[in-house]
Coordinates of C-alpha atoms in Angstrom, one line a residue:
X1 CA 129.8 147.4 76.9
X2 CA 131.2 148.2 73.5
X3 CA 128.4 148.6 71.0
X4 CA 128.4 146.6 67.8
X5 CA 125.6 148.0 65.7
X6 CA 123.6 145.8 63.2
X7 CA 120.8 147.1 60.9
X8 CA 118.1 144.8 59.6
X9 CA 115.9 146.0 56.9
X10 CA 112.7 144.3 56.0
X11 CA 111.7 144.4 52.4
X12 CA 108.2 143.0 52.8
X13 CA 104.8 144.7 53.0
X14 CA 105.8 147.0 50.0
X15 CA 108.9 148.4 51.6
X16 CA 111.3 146.8 49.0
X17 CA 109.1 148.0 46.2
X18 CA 108.9 151.6 47.4
X19 CA 112.5 152.2 48.6
X20 CA 116.0 151.8 47.2
X21 CA 117.1 149.2 49.8
X22 CA 120.7 149.2 48.4
X23 CA 120.9 152.9 49.1
X24 CA 119.4 152.5 52.5
X25 CA 122.0 149.8 53.3
X26 CA 124.8 152.1 52.2
X27 CA 123.5 154.8 54.7
X28 CA 123.5 152.1 57.4
X29 CA 127.0 151.0 56.8
X30 CA 128.7 154.3 55.9
X31 CA 126.9 157.0 57.9
X32 CA 125.5 154.9 60.7
X33 CA 128.6 152.8 61.1
X34 CA 126.7 149.5 61.2
X35 CA 129.1 146.6 61.4
X36 CA 126.4 144.4 60.0
X37 CA 123.5 145.3 57.6
X38 CA 121.2 142.8 56.1
X39 CA 117.8 142.7 54.5
X40 CA 115.2 140.1 54.5
X41 CA 111.8 139.8 52.8
X42 CA 110.0 139.0 56.0
X43 CA 112.0 139.8 59.2
X44 CA 109.1 138.9 61.4
X45 CA 109.1 135.3 60.2
X46 CA 110.9 132.6 62.0
X47 CA 113.7 132.7 59.4
X48 CA 114.0 136.5 59.7
X49 CA 114.2 136.5 63.5
X50 CA 116.6 133.5 63.3
X51 CA 118.9 135.6 61.0
X52 CA 119.1 138.2 63.8
X53 CA 119.6 135.6 66.5
X54 CA 122.5 134.0 64.5
X55 CA 124.2 137.4 64.2
X56 CA 123.9 138.0 67.9
X57 CA 125.5 134.6 68.6
X58 CA 128.1 134.6 65.8
X59 CA 128.9 138.2 64.9
X60 CA 128.7 139.6 68.5
X61 CA 126.2 142.3 67.6
X62 CA 124.5 143.8 70.6
X63 CA 122.9 147.0 69.4
X64 CA 120.1 146.3 66.9
X65 CA 118.2 148.6 64.5
X66 CA 115.2 146.8 62.9
X67 CA 113.8 148.9 60.0
X68 CA 110.5 147.3 59.3
X69 CA 106.9 147.8 60.6
X70 CA 105.3 149.7 63.4
X71 CA 106.6 149.4 67.0
X72 CA 103.0 148.5 67.9
X73 CA 103.2 145.1 66.2
X74 CA 105.6 142.2 66.4
X75 CA 107.2 143.4 69.6
X76 CA 107.4 139.8 70.9
X77 CA 109.2 138.7 67.7
X78 CA 111.8 141.5 68.0
X79 CA 112.7 140.9 71.7
X80 CA 116.3 139.8 71.9
X81 CA 117.6 139.4 75.4
X82 CA 120.9 141.1 76.2
X83 CA 120.7 143.6 73.3
X84 CA 119.7 147.2 72.8
X85 CA 117.0 147.5 70.2
X86 CA 115.4 150.3 68.3
X87 CA 112.8 150.0 65.5
X88 CA 112.4 152.2 62.5
X89 CA 108.9 152.3 61.2
X90 CA 109.4 152.2 57.5
X91 CA 106.1 150.6 56.7
X92 CA 103.4 152.8 58.2
X93 CA 105.3 156.1 58.6
X94 CA 107.2 156.0 55.2
X95 CA 106.1 153.7 52.5
X96 CA 102.3 153.4 53.2
X97 CA 101.9 157.1 53.7
X98 CA 104.2 158.6 51.0
X99 CA 104.6 158.2 47.3
X100 CA 106.7 155.1 46.3
X101 CA 110.0 155.5 44.6
X102 CA 110.0 159.2 45.3
X103 CA 113.2 161.1 46.3
X104 CA 111.5 162.6 49.4
X105 CA 110.2 159.2 50.5
X106 CA 113.7 157.8 50.2
X107 CA 115.2 160.7 52.1
X108 CA 112.7 160.3 54.8
X109 CA 113.6 156.6 55.2
X110 CA 117.3 157.4 55.3
X111 CA 116.7 160.2 57.9
X112 CA 114.7 157.8 60.2
X113 CA 117.5 155.4 60.0
X114 CA 120.1 158.1 60.9
X115 CA 118.0 159.2 63.8
X116 CA 117.7 155.6 65.1
X117 CA 121.5 155.2 64.9
X118 CA 121.9 158.5 66.7
X119 CA 119.7 157.2 69.5
X120 CA 121.6 154.0 69.7
X121 CA 124.9 155.7 70.0
X122 CA 123.6 157.7 73.0
X123 CA 122.1 154.8 74.9

């Protein structure tokens, strides 16, 4: 299976206020080679998960990186059959535990995204 990577960044729960989402999106498309990168204010909502489902159906994405909340929550919402999925915990591990709009906090978020993309390329 040829992988077509898509990155979805949630901007809710303080993520959008604490991070430069545009810069994070640039990392996703340039360094992580994501074919699709979108952000949404509430990815775990029905509209957010439908956005992902639509891209699976219409864009042919099959390798998903969801940068949002902890893996311990919303696992049923982010279950997309026939895809490879990894989740980047931006909420608890980055923005809730580090200073907002700080260079180091931004770098941490970008590094977590890069690590996820590295995992996806190896799977």
